[in-house]
Amino acid sequence: MRYLYLVTLLGFFAFLSSLRQLWEMLNKNNPDLTVEAFIGLYVAKPIGGAFLYMLLPIIVLVFKGRSFDRYFICALVTGPILLYFAFIGTNSG
């Protein structure tokens, strides 16, 4: 479990450093880019997608008979479907 936390922290720091590099690149090409637009497009959408990806597996773990196998199967089955609907919803309006 300790290694999972380390990998998660490493992924979080990699995400933040890639966001910094993306901000520098986009701001150089488009100086009129606002921070709110950048956060909405490149921070909120991935974090919201990750939350939707984990929502139903979290619900599965709440009930009796929970196991890591059920969690993994639920994440693989429901996660991409929820992420698809999340991106359809953000692009339709």
PDB file of C-alpha atoms in Angstrom:
ATOM      1  CA  MET A   1       0.000   0.000   0.000  1.00  0.00           C
ATOM      2  CA  ARG A   2       2.912   2.312   0.700  1.00  0.00           C
ATOM      3  CA  TYR A   3       4.060   1.991  -2.910  1.00  0.00           C
ATOM      4  CA  LEU A   4       0.610   2.953  -4.174  1.00  0.00           C
ATOM      5  CA  TYR A   5       0.801   6.180  -2.178  1.00  0.00           C
ATOM      6  CA  LEU A   6       4.262   6.916  -3.559  1.00  0.00           C
ATOM      7  CA  VAL A   7       3.111   6.291  -7.130  1.00  0.00           C
ATOM      8  CA  THR A   8       0.065   8.499  -6.549  1.00  0.00           C
ATOM      9  CA  LEU A   9       2.202  11.340  -5.204  1.00  0.00           C
ATOM     10  CA  LEU A  10       4.623  10.973  -8.099  1.00  0.00           C
ATOM     11  CA  GLY A  11       1.733  11.114 -10.566  1.00  0.00           C
ATOM     12  CA  PHE A  12       0.312  14.200  -8.853  1.00  0.00           C
ATOM     13  CA  PHE A  13       3.615  16.043  -9.038  1.00  0.00           C
ATOM     14  CA  ALA A  14       4.049  14.999 -12.677  1.00  0.00           C
ATOM     15  CA  PHE A  15       0.557  16.346 -13.418  1.00  0.00           C
ATOM     16  CA  LEU A  16       1.372  19.668 -11.756  1.00  0.00           C
ATOM     17  CA  SER A  17       4.688  20.031 -13.562  1.00  0.00           C
ATOM     18  CA  SER A  18       3.064  19.240 -16.905  1.00  0.00           C
ATOM     19  CA  LEU A  19       0.384  21.858 -16.148  1.00  0.00           C
ATOM     20  CA  ARG A  20       3.102  24.437 -15.489  1.00  0.00           C
ATOM     21  CA  GLN A  21       4.811  23.628 -18.778  1.00  0.00           C
ATOM     22  CA  LEU A  22       1.484  23.719 -20.614  1.00  0.00           C
ATOM     23  CA  TRP A  23       0.649  27.106 -19.071  1.00  0.00           C
ATOM     24  CA  GLU A  24       4.001  28.531 -20.183  1.00  0.00           C
ATOM     25  CA  MET A  25       3.556  27.213 -23.710  1.00  0.00           C
ATOM     26  CA  LEU A  26      -0.039  28.401 -24.086  1.00  0.00           C
ATOM     27  CA  ASN A  27       0.627  31.772 -22.492  1.00  0.00           C
ATOM     28  CA  LYS A  28       3.552  32.339 -24.857  1.00  0.00           C
ATOM     29  CA  ASN A  29       1.394  31.572 -27.917  1.00  0.00           C
ATOM     30  CA  ASN A  30      -1.718  33.364 -26.643  1.00  0.00           C
ATOM     31  CA  PRO A  31      -0.984  36.160 -24.145  1.00  0.00           C
ATOM     32  CA  ASP A  32      -4.730  36.881 -23.755  1.00  0.00           C
ATOM     33  CA  LEU A  33      -5.346  33.491 -22.114  1.00  0.00           C
ATOM     34  CA  THR A  34      -6.881  33.929 -18.677  1.00  0.00           C
ATOM     35  CA  VAL A  35      -6.160  31.782 -15.657  1.00  0.00           C
ATOM     36  CA  GLU A  36      -9.856  30.916 -15.276  1.00  0.00           C
ATOM     37  CA  ALA A  37     -10.062  29.552 -18.820  1.00  0.00           C
ATOM     38  CA  PHE A  38      -6.878  27.545 -18.331  1.00  0.00           C
ATOM     39  CA  ILE A  39      -8.108  26.068 -15.056  1.00  0.00           C
ATOM     40  CA  GLY A  40     -11.468  25.210 -16.577  1.00  0.00           C
ATOM     41  CA  LEU A  41      -9.963  23.436 -19.569  1.00  0.00           C
ATOM     42  CA  TYR A  42      -6.845  21.783 -18.219  1.00  0.00           C
ATOM     43  CA  VAL A  43      -7.369  21.351 -14.477  1.00  0.00           C
ATOM     44  CA  ALA A  44     -11.089  20.991 -13.790  1.00  0.00           C
ATOM     45  CA  LYS A  45     -11.860  18.664 -16.680  1.00  0.00           C
ATOM     46  CA  PRO A  46      -9.201  16.022 -15.819  1.00  0.00           C
ATOM     47  CA  ILE A  47      -9.974  16.170 -12.094  1.00  0.00           C
ATOM     48  CA  GLY A  48     -13.718  15.992 -12.750  1.00  0.00           C
ATOM     49  CA  GLY A  49     -13.169  13.090 -15.110  1.00  0.00           C
ATOM     50  CA  ALA A  50     -11.088  11.304 -12.502  1.00  0.00           C
ATOM     51  CA  PHE A  51     -13.841  11.849  -9.923  1.00  0.00           C
ATOM     52  CA  LEU A  52     -16.468  10.432 -12.274  1.00  0.00           C
ATOM     53  CA  TYR A  53     -14.139   7.537 -13.043  1.00  0.00           C
ATOM     54  CA  MET A  54     -13.999   6.667  -9.342  1.00  0.00           C
ATOM     55  CA  LEU A  55     -17.594   7.436  -8.294  1.00  0.00           C
ATOM     56  CA  LEU A  56     -19.285   4.073  -8.867  1.00  0.00           C
ATOM     57  CA  PRO A  57     -16.328   1.993  -7.676  1.00  0.00           C
ATOM     58  CA  ILE A  58     -16.432   3.964  -4.428  1.00  0.00           C
ATOM     59  CA  ILE A  59     -20.107   3.086  -4.110  1.00  0.00           C
ATOM     60  CA  VAL A  60     -19.249  -0.589  -4.698  1.00  0.00           C
ATOM     61  CA  LEU A  61     -16.740  -0.496  -1.841  1.00  0.00           C
ATOM     62  CA  VAL A  62     -19.311   0.908   0.578  1.00  0.00           C
ATOM     63  CA  PHE A  63     -21.547  -2.168   0.510  1.00  0.00           C
ATOM     64  CA  LYS A  64     -20.997  -5.556   2.130  1.00  0.00           C
ATOM     65  CA  GLY A  65     -18.975  -8.101   0.201  1.00  0.00           C
ATOM     66  CA  ARG A  66     -16.565  -5.528  -1.103  1.00  0.00           C
ATOM     67  CA  SER A  67     -13.237  -6.596  -2.473  1.00  0.00           C
ATOM     68  CA  PHE A  68     -10.458  -5.206  -4.580  1.00  0.00           C
ATOM     69  CA  ASP A  69     -11.495  -7.492  -7.455  1.00  0.00           C
ATOM     70  CA  ARG A  70     -15.000  -6.021  -7.559  1.00  0.00           C
ATOM     71  CA  TYR A  71     -13.552  -2.551  -7.322  1.00  0.00           C
ATOM     72  CA  PHE A  72     -11.178  -3.190 -10.224  1.00  0.00           C
ATOM     73  CA  ILE A  73     -13.888  -4.707 -12.428  1.00  0.00           C
ATOM     74  CA  CYS A  74     -16.286  -1.874 -11.649  1.00  0.00           C
ATOM     75  CA  ALA A  75     -13.603   0.707 -12.431  1.00  0.00           C
ATOM     76  CA  LEU A  76     -12.824  -0.916 -15.777  1.00  0.00           C
ATOM     77  CA  VAL A  77     -16.471  -1.271 -16.784  1.00  0.00           C
ATOM     78  CA  THR A  78     -18.127   1.881 -15.487  1.00  0.00           C
ATOM     79  CA  GLY A  79     -15.210   4.300 -15.571  1.00  0.00           C
ATOM     80  CA  PRO A  80     -14.851   4.761 -19.323  1.00  0.00           C
ATOM     81  CA  ILE A  81     -18.631   5.040 -19.714  1.00  0.00           C
ATOM     82  CA  LEU A  82     -18.856   7.773 -17.081  1.00  0.00           C
ATOM     83  CA  LEU A  83     -15.873   9.583 -18.547  1.00  0.00           C
ATOM     84  CA  TYR A  84     -17.454   9.445 -22.007  1.00  0.00           C
ATOM     85  CA  PHE A  85     -20.687  10.976 -20.739  1.00  0.00           C
ATOM     86  CA  ALA A  86     -18.737  13.609 -18.806  1.00  0.00           C
ATOM     87  CA  PHE A  87     -16.950  14.782 -21.957  1.00  0.00           C
ATOM     88  CA  ILE A  88     -20.173  14.643 -23.991  1.00  0.00           C
ATOM     89  CA  GLY A  89     -21.798  16.872 -21.358  1.00  0.00           C
ATOM     90  CA  THR A  90     -18.965  19.403 -21.361  1.00  0.00           C
ATOM     91  CA  ASN A  91     -18.832  19.623 -25.145  1.00  0.00           C
ATOM     92  CA  SER A  92     -22.582  19.796 -25.794  1.00  0.00           C
ATOM     93  CA  GLY A  93     -23.236  23.128 -24.092  1.00  0.00           C
TER      94      GLY A  93
END
